Amino acid sequence: MSLINSNPQIASKINDLWNKFWSGGISNPLTAIEQITYLLFMKKYDENDLEELSKAEFTGDLYTSKFKGTFFATKQDEENNQNGIDKQDLRWSNFKRLPADDMLQHVQRYVFPFIKTLDTDESPFVKHMANAVFIIPKPSLLLEAVKSIDDIFDLMEQDATQNGQDFQDIQGDVYEMLLSEIASAGKNGQFRTPRHIIKLLAELVNPKLGQRIADPACGTGGFLLGAYQYMVTQLDKEKDKQQPDEDGFIRSSRSALLTEDVKGILGSSLQGYDIDQTMVRLGLMNLMMHGIESPQIDYKDTLSKSYFETSEYDVVLANPPFTGNVDKGDIHEELSLKTTKTELLFIERIYNMLKMGGTAGIVIPQGVLFGSGKAFVDARKLMIEKSELKAVVTIPSGAFKPYAGVSTAILIFTKGGETENVWFYDMESDGYTLDDKRAKLKDKEGNNDYGDLQDIITNYKTRDPKQENDRKAKHFFVSKKEIKDEGYDLSFSRYKEEVFEEIVYEKPDLILEKLLGKFDANGEVIEKGLEQEISEGLNELKELF
């Protein structure tokens, strides 16, 4: 990941934070990440509010602070108007100055109950935070964690100023670094899609303001956040003045410049689901920390009988889990593929979620492209016969390391369209080394190497099946008829024409002559051979010692 390579100080601070939790008695990585996220959330919420206040002061706009008024920890206290506390005392910037024992009591009794109420009563955030528990057991651990988080934020500020990197992006890196710990601790790593792959998918699918966007297995909300940041950037008139990030993408975090109406439309158009309660909470807080005030992420198994949304969404972006099978009895009867494999069922679920004319951009394991079982073929038929399958982009197998070594691909299809030609692209590099370190590649001048990312976007946007189609190249078109004839196979290698270089070898007698030398009829040497030259050279060396 970029940050570990570019700022080892931040990486070591994060490792320190982990170690503090570990030695402080919280050894389950998922519990630790959840507790750390609560603290990050408290810090970020305070910062965001102070930023909005100073902006309103500068522009003369009206802004009501989230920390204005009195907070009551229970409904009973509120009714009796007793034990209230000034919300200003709930700010991170205020409570962090308390002595350790007082701070732990204060956070447990007031700050944590306060953050659980930060949206409307019927919102997913309040619903899923209701049974969240703050379980940092020792005052010393809380004190150290608060100090560590402050230090990390200071280093992030420094990094943003020095390297001109966007502060929001650095926060994303830090959060991803924390999340990566869950994956490396053996928890399924399907929720963590590298951020440059998310950005690539958003560029290819091109979600627009006013469209409804979903992720049926959203984990910590990476794709929803990716779509949000992409749309914010499209709405930013100043985006052309920005420098591209290390992967060549322009992303604006100037969401503060958007009107409240536009912010509301953007926030309410994103919908996520996940089957892990912790992931739902992490996803909700992740989106809130990035400026989405009332995020919509819910706890639901979208493959099960309890999920009913059909033809609801304009865009679906997803990297659904491909970790085996689901219980046959739980699968929604609307899903007709005869399989229990999640990677296939999610293709049909996503197809059903889309409105007519809606587009999906999904990451799938490459086995889906060529699996010969009936369900595999039927899943591909769904995208080719009932949709317009626009693109198949294969991703190199190291792209998801160190969390997973599986080879993956991106599929882009529009429901109800007509497939005529499918555009294939073989991504050979994503701009990072393909080993566990995933170090950023540089060109000869020391600039960031984007790999194939920007080339994919340029060629996808300008693709034209009428132009010359070179099957020896990195990308080309294949007609629907040919794909059908090949049993709906979508693997790149099936259609690529290999280039064989003809190597002309010298005749054996010439090779022997070069080795042994040339002799005349009397056996005299006309021309020394390689063997003789080596022997003479060795003898000369011998004489030197």
CSV table of N, CA and C in Angstrom, one decimal, residues 401-533:
chain,number,residue,atom,x,y,z
A,401,LYS,N,-2.9,-9.0,-3.4
A,401,LYS,CA,-2.0,-9.5,-2.3
A,401,LYS,C,-1.8,-8.3,-1.3
A,402,PRO,N,-1.4,-8.6,-0.1
A,402,PRO,CA,-1.2,-9.9,0.5
A,402,PRO,C,-2.4,-10.6,1.0
A,403,TYR,N,-3.6,-10.1,0.7
A,403,TYR,CA,-4.8,-10.7,1.2
A,403,TYR,C,-5.3,-11.9,0.5
A,404,ALA,N,-5.1,-11.9,-0.8
A,404,ALA,CA,-5.6,-13.0,-1.6
A,404,ALA,C,-4.8,-13.1,-2.9
A,405,GLY,N,-4.4,-14.3,-3.3
A,405,GLY,CA,-3.6,-14.4,-4.5
A,405,GLY,C,-4.4,-14.8,-5.8
A,406,VAL,N,-5.7,-14.8,-5.6
A,406,VAL,CA,-6.6,-15.2,-6.7
A,406,VAL,C,-6.6,-14.3,-7.9
A,407,SER,N,-6.6,-14.8,-9.1
A,407,SER,CA,-6.7,-14.0,-10.3
A,407,SER,C,-8.1,-13.5,-10.5
A,408,THR,N,-8.3,-12.2,-10.8
A,408,THR,CA,-9.6,-11.7,-10.9
A,408,THR,C,-9.8,-11.0,-12.2
A,409,ALA,N,-11.0,-10.5,-12.4
A,409,ALA,CA,-11.3,-9.7,-13.7
A,409,ALA,C,-12.5,-8.8,-13.3
A,410,ILE,N,-12.5,-7.7,-14.2
A,410,ILE,CA,-13.6,-6.8,-14.1
A,410,ILE,C,-14.6,-7.0,-15.2
A,411,LEU,N,-15.9,-7.1,-14.9
A,411,LEU,CA,-16.9,-7.2,-15.9
A,411,LEU,C,-17.8,-5.9,-15.9
A,412,ILE,N,-18.1,-5.4,-17.0
A,412,ILE,CA,-19.0,-4.3,-17.1
A,412,ILE,C,-20.2,-4.6,-18.0
A,413,PHE,N,-21.4,-4.6,-17.5
A,413,PHE,CA,-22.6,-4.9,-18.4
A,413,PHE,C,-23.7,-4.0,-18.1
A,414,THR,N,-24.6,-3.8,-19.1
A,414,THR,CA,-25.8,-3.0,-19.0
A,414,THR,C,-27.0,-3.8,-19.2
A,415,LYS,N,-27.9,-3.9,-18.2
A,415,LYS,CA,-29.1,-4.7,-18.3
A,415,LYS,C,-30.0,-4.3,-19.4
A,416,GLY,N,-30.4,-5.3,-20.2
A,416,GLY,CA,-31.4,-5.0,-21.3
A,416,GLY,C,-30.8,-4.5,-22.6
A,417,GLY,N,-29.5,-4.3,-22.6
A,417,GLY,CA,-28.8,-3.8,-23.8
A,417,GLY,C,-28.6,-5.0,-24.7
A,418,GLU,N,-28.0,-4.8,-25.9
A,418,GLU,CA,-27.8,-5.8,-26.9
A,418,GLU,C,-26.2,-6.0,-27.0
A,419,THR,N,-25.7,-7.2,-26.7
A,419,THR,CA,-24.3,-7.4,-26.9
A,419,THR,C,-24.0,-7.7,-28.4
A,420,GLU,N,-23.1,-6.9,-28.9
A,420,GLU,CA,-22.7,-7.2,-30.3
A,420,GLU,C,-21.2,-7.6,-30.3
A,421,ASN,N,-20.4,-6.7,-29.7
A,421,ASN,CA,-19.0,-7.0,-29.6
A,421,ASN,C,-18.5,-6.7,-28.1
A,422,VAL,N,-17.7,-7.6,-27.6
A,422,VAL,CA,-17.2,-7.4,-26.2
A,422,VAL,C,-15.8,-7.0,-26.3
A,423,TRP,N,-15.4,-5.9,-25.5
A,423,TRP,CA,-14.1,-5.4,-25.5
A,423,TRP,C,-13.3,-6.1,-24.4
A,424,PHE,N,-12.1,-6.6,-24.8
A,424,PHE,CA,-11.3,-7.4,-23.8
A,424,PHE,C,-10.0,-6.5,-23.6
A,425,TYR,N,-9.5,-6.5,-22.4
A,425,TYR,CA,-8.2,-5.9,-22.1
A,425,TYR,C,-7.5,-6.7,-21.1
A,426,ASP,N,-6.2,-7.0,-21.3
A,426,ASP,CA,-5.4,-7.8,-20.4
A,426,ASP,C,-4.5,-6.8,-19.6
A,427,MET,N,-4.9,-6.5,-18.4
A,427,MET,CA,-4.1,-5.6,-17.5
A,427,MET,C,-2.8,-6.4,-17.1
A,428,GLU,N,-1.7,-6.0,-17.5
A,428,GLU,CA,-0.4,-6.7,-17.1
A,428,GLU,C,0.1,-6.0,-15.8
A,429,SER,N,-0.1,-4.7,-15.6
A,429,SER,CA,0.4,-4.0,-14.5
A,429,SER,C,-0.6,-3.1,-13.9
A,430,ASP,N,-0.7,-3.0,-12.6
A,430,ASP,CA,-1.6,-2.0,-12.0
A,430,ASP,C,-0.8,-0.9,-11.3
A,431,GLY,N,0.5,-0.8,-11.7
A,431,GLY,CA,1.3,0.2,-11.1
A,431,GLY,C,2.0,-0.1,-9.8
A,432,TYR,N,1.9,-1.4,-9.4
A,432,TYR,CA,2.5,-1.8,-8.1
A,432,TYR,C,3.2,-3.1,-8.4
A,433,THR,N,4.2,-3.4,-7.6
A,433,THR,CA,4.8,-4.8,-7.7
A,433,THR,C,3.8,-5.8,-7.3
A,434,LEU,N,3.9,-7.0,-7.9
A,434,LEU,CA,2.9,-8.0,-7.7
A,434,LEU,C,3.2,-9.0,-6.6
A,435,ASP,N,4.1,-8.6,-5.8
A,435,ASP,CA,4.5,-9.5,-4.6
A,435,ASP,C,3.7,-9.0,-3.4
A,436,ASP,N,4.0,-9.6,-2.2
A,436,ASP,CA,3.3,-9.2,-1.0
A,436,ASP,C,3.5,-7.8,-0.6
A,437,LYS,N,4.7,-7.2,-1.0
A,437,LYS,CA,5.0,-5.8,-0.6
A,437,LYS,C,4.1,-4.8,-1.3
A,438,ARG,N,3.8,-5.1,-2.6
A,438,ARG,CA,2.9,-4.2,-3.4
A,438,ARG,C,3.5,-2.7,-3.4
A,439,ALA,N,4.8,-2.6,-3.7
A,439,ALA,CA,5.5,-1.3,-3.7
A,439,ALA,C,5.1,-0.6,-5.0
A,440,LYS,N,5.0,0.8,-4.9
A,440,LYS,CA,4.6,1.6,-6.0
A,440,LYS,C,5.8,1.5,-7.1
A,441,LEU,N,5.4,1.3,-8.3
A,441,LEU,CA,6.4,1.3,-9.4
A,441,LEU,C,6.7,2.7,-9.9
A,442,LYS,N,8.0,2.9,-10.3
A,442,LYS,CA,8.4,4.3,-10.8
A,442,LYS,C,9.0,4.1,-12.2
A,443,ASP,N,8.9,5.1,-13.0
A,443,ASP,CA,9.5,5.1,-14.3
A,443,ASP,C,11.0,5.5,-14.2
A,444,LYS,N,11.7,5.6,-15.4
A,444,LYS,CA,13.1,5.9,-15.3
A,444,LYS,C,13.4,7.3,-14.7
A,445,GLU,N,12.5,8.2,-14.8
A,445,GLU,CA,12.7,9.6,-14.3
A,445,GLU,C,12.3,9.6,-12.8
A,446,GLY,N,11.8,8.5,-12.2
A,446,GLY,CA,11.4,8.5,-10.8
A,446,GLY,C,10.0,8.9,-10.6
A,447,ASN,N,9.2,9.1,-11.7
A,447,ASN,CA,7.8,9.5,-11.5
A,447,ASN,C,6.9,8.2,-11.3
A,448,ASN,N,5.7,8.4,-10.8
A,448,ASN,CA,4.8,7.3,-10.5
A,448,ASN,C,4.5,6.6,-11.8
A,449,ASP,N,4.6,5.3,-11.8
A,449,ASP,CA,4.2,4.5,-13.0
A,449,ASP,C,2.7,4.1,-12.8
A,450,TYR,N,1.8,4.4,-13.7
A,450,TYR,CA,0.4,4.1,-13.5
A,450,TYR,C,0.1,2.7,-14.0
A,451,GLY,N,1.1,1.9,-14.4
A,451,GLY,CA,0.7,0.6,-15.0
A,451,GLY,C,-0.2,0.8,-16.2
A,452,ASP,N,-1.2,-0.1,-16.3
A,452,ASP,CA,-2.2,0.0,-17.4
A,452,ASP,C,-3.4,0.8,-17.1
A,453,LEU,N,-3.5,1.3,-15.8
A,453,LEU,CA,-4.8,1.9,-15.4
A,453,LEU,C,-5.4,2.9,-16.3
A,454,GLN,N,-4.5,4.0,-16.6
A,454,GLN,CA,-5.0,5.1,-17.4
A,454,GLN,C,-5.2,4.7,-18.8
A,455,ASP,N,-4.4,3.7,-19.3
A,455,ASP,CA,-4.5,3.2,-20.7
A,455,ASP,C,-5.9,2.5,-20.9
A,456,ILE,N,-6.3,1.8,-19.8
A,456,ILE,CA,-7.6,1.1,-19.9
A,456,ILE,C,-8.7,2.1,-20.0
A,457,ILE,N,-8.7,3.1,-19.2
A,457,ILE,CA,-9.7,4.1,-19.3
A,457,ILE,C,-9.8,4.8,-20.6
A,458,THR,N,-8.6,5.3,-21.1
A,458,THR,CA,-8.6,6.0,-22.4
A,458,THR,C,-9.1,5.1,-23.5
A,459,ASN,N,-8.7,3.8,-23.6
A,459,ASN,CA,-9.1,2.9,-24.6
A,459,ASN,C,-10.5,2.5,-24.5
A,460,TYR,N,-11.0,2.3,-23.3
A,460,TYR,CA,-12.4,2.0,-23.1
A,460,TYR,C,-13.3,3.1,-23.6
A,461,LYS,N,-13.0,4.3,-23.2
A,461,LYS,CA,-13.8,5.4,-23.6
A,461,LYS,C,-13.8,5.7,-25.1
A,462,THR,N,-12.7,5.3,-25.8
A,462,THR,CA,-12.6,5.6,-27.2
A,462,THR,C,-12.8,4.3,-28.1
A,463,ARG,N,-13.2,3.2,-27.4
A,463,ARG,CA,-13.3,2.0,-28.1
A,463,ARG,C,-14.3,2.0,-29.3
A,464,ASP,N,-13.9,1.4,-30.4
A,464,ASP,CA,-14.8,1.4,-31.6
A,464,ASP,C,-14.5,0.1,-32.4
A,465,PRO,N,-15.6,-0.8,-32.4
A,465,PRO,CA,-15.4,-2.1,-33.0
A,465,PRO,C,-15.1,-2.0,-34.6
A,466,LYS,N,-15.4,-0.8,-35.1
A,466,LYS,CA,-15.2,-0.6,-36.6
A,466,LYS,C,-13.8,-0.3,-36.9
A,467,GLN,N,-13.0,0.1,-35.9
A,467,GLN,CA,-11.6,0.3,-36.1
A,467,GLN,C,-10.8,-1.0,-36.3
A,468,GLU,N,-9.6,-0.9,-36.7
A,468,GLU,CA,-8.7,-2.1,-36.9
A,468,GLU,C,-8.6,-2.9,-35.6
A,469,ASN,N,-8.8,-4.2,-35.6
A,469,ASN,CA,-8.9,-5.0,-34.4
A,469,ASN,C,-7.7,-5.9,-34.4
A,470,ASP,N,-6.7,-5.6,-33.6
A,470,ASP,CA,-5.5,-6.4,-33.6
A,470,ASP,C,-5.5,-7.4,-32.4
A,471,ARG,N,-5.7,-8.7,-32.8
A,471,ARG,CA,-5.8,-9.8,-31.7
A,471,ARG,C,-4.5,-10.1,-31.1
A,472,LYS,N,-3.4,-9.5,-31.6
A,472,LYS,CA,-2.1,-9.7,-30.9
A,472,LYS,C,-1.8,-8.6,-29.9
A,473,ALA,N,-2.7,-7.6,-29.8
A,473,ALA,CA,-2.5,-6.5,-28.9
A,473,ALA,C,-3.0,-6.8,-27.5
A,474,LYS,N,-2.9,-5.8,-26.6
A,474,LYS,CA,-3.3,-5.9,-25.2
A,474,LYS,C,-4.9,-5.9,-25.1
A,475,HIS,N,-5.5,-5.2,-26.1
A,475,HIS,CA,-7.0,-5.1,-26.1
A,475,HIS,C,-7.5,-5.2,-27.5
A,476,PHE,N,-8.7,-5.8,-27.5
A,476,PHE,CA,-9.4,-6.0,-28.8
A,476,PHE,C,-10.8,-6.4,-28.6
A,477,PHE,N,-11.6,-6.4,-29.7
A,477,PHE,CA,-13.0,-6.8,-29.7
A,477,PHE,C,-13.2,-8.2,-30.1
A,478,VAL,N,-14.2,-8.9,-29.5
A,478,VAL,CA,-14.6,-10.2,-30.0
A,478,VAL,C,-16.1,-10.2,-30.2
A,479,SER,N,-16.6,-10.7,-31.3
A,479,SER,CA,-18.0,-10.6,-31.6
A,479,SER,C,-18.8,-11.6,-30.7
A,480,LYS,N,-20.1,-11.3,-30.5
A,480,LYS,CA,-20.9,-12.1,-29.7
A,480,LYS,C,-21.0,-13.5,-30.4
A,481,LYS,N,-21.0,-13.6,-31.7
A,481,LYS,CA,-21.2,-14.9,-32.4
A,481,LYS,C,-20.0,-15.8,-32.1
A,482,GLU,N,-18.8,-15.2,-32.1
A,482,GLU,CA,-17.6,-16.0,-31.8
A,482,GLU,C,-17.6,-16.4,-30.4
A,483,ILE,N,-18.0,-15.6,-29.4
A,483,ILE,CA,-18.1,-16.0,-28.0
A,483,ILE,C,-19.0,-17.1,-27.8
A,484,LYS,N,-20.2,-17.0,-28.5
A,484,LYS,CA,-21.2,-18.1,-28.5
A,484,LYS,C,-20.6,-19.4,-29.0
A,485,ASP,N,-19.9,-19.3,-30.1
A,485,ASP,CA,-19.3,-20.5,-30.7
A,485,ASP,C,-18.3,-21.1,-29.8
A,486,GLU,N,-17.7,-20.3,-28.9
A,486,GLU,CA,-16.7,-20.8,-28.0
A,486,GLU,C,-17.3,-21.2,-26.6
A,487,GLY,N,-18.6,-21.5,-26.6
A,487,GLY,CA,-19.3,-21.9,-25.4
A,487,GLY,C,-19.4,-20.8,-24.4
A,488,TYR,N,-19.5,-19.6,-24.9
A,488,TYR,CA,-19.6,-18.4,-24.0
A,488,TYR,C,-18.4,-18.2,-23.1
A,489,ASP,N,-17.2,-18.7,-23.6
A,489,ASP,CA,-16.0,-18.5,-22.9
A,489,ASP,C,-15.6,-17.0,-22.9
A,490,LEU,N,-15.2,-16.5,-21.8
A,490,LEU,CA,-14.8,-15.0,-21.8
A,490,LEU,C,-13.3,-14.8,-21.4
A,491,SER,N,-12.5,-15.9,-21.5
A,491,SER,CA,-11.1,-15.7,-21.1
A,491,SER,C,-10.3,-15.0,-22.2
A,492,PHE,N,-9.5,-14.1,-21.8
A,492,PHE,CA,-8.7,-13.3,-22.8
A,492,PHE,C,-7.8,-14.2,-23.6
A,493,SER,N,-7.2,-15.2,-23.0
A,493,SER,CA,-6.3,-16.1,-23.7
A,493,SER,C,-7.0,-16.9,-24.9
A,494,ARG,N,-8.3,-17.1,-24.7
A,494,ARG,CA,-9.0,-17.9,-25.7
A,494,ARG,C,-9.0,-17.1,-27.1
A,495,TYR,N,-9.0,-15.8,-27.0
A,495,TYR,CA,-9.1,-15.0,-28.3
A,495,TYR,C,-7.9,-14.3,-28.7
A,496,LYS,N,-6.9,-14.3,-27.8
A,496,LYS,CA,-5.6,-13.6,-28.2
A,496,LYS,C,-4.8,-14.4,-29.2
A,497,GLU,N,-4.3,-13.8,-30.2
A,497,GLU,CA,-3.4,-14.4,-31.2
A,497,GLU,C,-2.0,-14.3,-30.6
A,498,GLU,N,-1.3,-15.5,-30.4
A,498,GLU,CA,0.0,-15.4,-29.9
A,498,GLU,C,1.0,-15.1,-31.0
A,499,VAL,N,2.0,-14.3,-30.6
A,499,VAL,CA,3.1,-13.9,-31.6
A,499,VAL,C,4.2,-14.9,-31.4
A,500,PHE,N,4.5,-15.7,-32.4
A,500,PHE,CA,5.7,-16.6,-32.3
A,500,PHE,C,6.8,-16.0,-33.1
A,501,GLU,N,8.0,-15.8,-32.4
A,501,GLU,CA,9.1,-15.3,-33.1
A,501,GLU,C,9.9,-16.5,-33.7
A,502,GLU,N,10.2,-16.3,-34.9
A,502,GLU,CA,11.0,-17.4,-35.6
A,502,GLU,C,12.4,-17.2,-35.3
A,503,ILE,N,13.0,-18.2,-34.7
A,503,ILE,CA,14.5,-18.1,-34.4
A,503,ILE,C,15.2,-19.0,-35.4
A,504,VAL,N,16.2,-18.4,-36.0
A,504,VAL,CA,17.0,-19.1,-37.0
A,504,VAL,C,18.3,-19.5,-36.4
A,505,TYR,N,18.5,-20.8,-36.3
A,505,TYR,CA,19.7,-21.3,-35.7
A,505,TYR,C,20.7,-21.6,-36.8
A,506,GLU,N,22.0,-21.4,-36.4
A,506,GLU,CA,23.1,-21.7,-37.4
A,506,GLU,C,23.2,-23.2,-37.5
A,507,LYS,N,23.8,-23.7,-38.7
A,507,LYS,CA,24.0,-25.1,-38.9
A,507,LYS,C,25.0,-25.7,-37.9
A,508,PRO,N,24.8,-27.0,-37.5
A,508,PRO,CA,25.7,-27.6,-36.5
A,508,PRO,C,27.2,-27.5,-36.8
A,509,ASP,N,27.5,-27.7,-38.1
A,509,ASP,CA,29.0,-27.7,-38.5
A,509,ASP,C,29.6,-26.3,-38.2
A,510,LEU,N,28.8,-25.2,-38.5
A,510,LEU,CA,29.2,-23.9,-38.2
A,510,LEU,C,29.4,-23.6,-36.7
A,511,ILE,N,28.5,-24.1,-35.9
A,511,ILE,CA,28.6,-24.0,-34.4
A,511,ILE,C,29.8,-24.7,-33.9
A,512,LEU,N,30.1,-25.9,-34.4
A,512,LEU,CA,31.3,-26.6,-34.0
A,512,LEU,C,32.6,-25.9,-34.4
A,513,GLU,N,32.5,-25.3,-35.6
A,513,GLU,CA,33.7,-24.6,-36.1
A,513,GLU,C,34.0,-23.4,-35.2
A,514,LYS,N,33.0,-22.7,-34.7
A,514,LYS,CA,33.2,-21.6,-33.8
A,514,LYS,C,33.8,-22.0,-32.5
A,515,LEU,N,33.3,-23.2,-32.1
A,515,LEU,CA,33.8,-23.7,-30.8
A,515,LEU,C,35.2,-24.2,-30.9
A,516,LEU,N,35.5,-25.1,-31.9
A,516,LEU,CA,36.8,-25.8,-32.0
A,516,LEU,C,37.8,-25.1,-32.8
A,517,GLY,N,37.4,-24.2,-33.7
A,517,GLY,CA,38.3,-23.5,-34.6
A,517,GLY,C,38.3,-24.1,-36.0
A,518,LYS,N,39.1,-23.4,-36.9
A,518,LYS,CA,39.1,-23.8,-38.3
A,518,LYS,C,40.5,-24.4,-38.6
A,519,PHE,N,40.6,-25.5,-39.3
A,519,PHE,CA,41.9,-26.1,-39.6
A,519,PHE,C,42.0,-26.3,-41.1
A,520,ASP,N,43.3,-26.4,-41.6
A,520,ASP,CA,43.5,-26.7,-43.0
A,520,ASP,C,43.6,-28.2,-43.2
A,521,ALA,N,43.9,-28.6,-44.4
A,521,ALA,CA,44.0,-30.1,-44.7
A,521,ALA,C,45.1,-30.8,-43.9
A,522,ASN,N,46.2,-30.0,-43.5
A,522,ASN,CA,47.2,-30.6,-42.7
A,522,ASN,C,47.0,-30.5,-41.2
A,523,GLY,N,45.8,-30.0,-40.8
A,523,GLY,CA,45.5,-30.0,-39.4
A,523,GLY,C,46.0,-28.7,-38.7
A,524,GLU,N,46.6,-27.8,-39.5
A,524,GLU,CA,47.1,-26.5,-38.9
A,524,GLU,C,45.9,-25.6,-38.7
A,525,VAL,N,46.0,-24.8,-37.6
A,525,VAL,CA,44.9,-23.9,-37.2
A,525,VAL,C,44.9,-22.6,-38.2
A,526,ILE,N,43.8,-22.5,-38.8
A,526,ILE,CA,43.6,-21.3,-39.7
A,526,ILE,C,43.0,-20.1,-38.8
A,527,GLU,N,42.0,-20.6,-38.0
A,527,GLU,CA,41.2,-19.6,-37.1
A,527,GLU,C,41.0,-20.3,-35.8
A,528,LYS,N,41.4,-19.6,-34.7
A,528,LYS,CA,41.2,-20.1,-33.4
A,528,LYS,C,39.7,-20.3,-33.0
A,529,GLY,N,39.4,-21.3,-32.3
A,529,GLY,CA,38.0,-21.5,-31.8
A,529,GLY,C,37.9,-20.9,-30.4
A,530,LEU,N,36.6,-20.8,-29.9
A,530,LEU,CA,36.3,-20.3,-28.6
A,530,LEU,C,37.0,-21.1,-27.5
A,531,GLU,N,37.1,-22.4,-27.7
A,531,GLU,CA,37.7,-23.3,-26.7
A,531,GLU,C,39.2,-23.0,-26.5
A,532,GLN,N,39.9,-22.8,-27.6
A,532,GLN,CA,41.3,-22.5,-27.6
A,532,GLN,C,41.6,-21.1,-27.0
A,533,GLU,N,40.7,-20.2,-27.3
A,533,GLU,CA,40.9,-18.8,-26.8
A,533,GLU,C,40.7,-18.8,-25.3
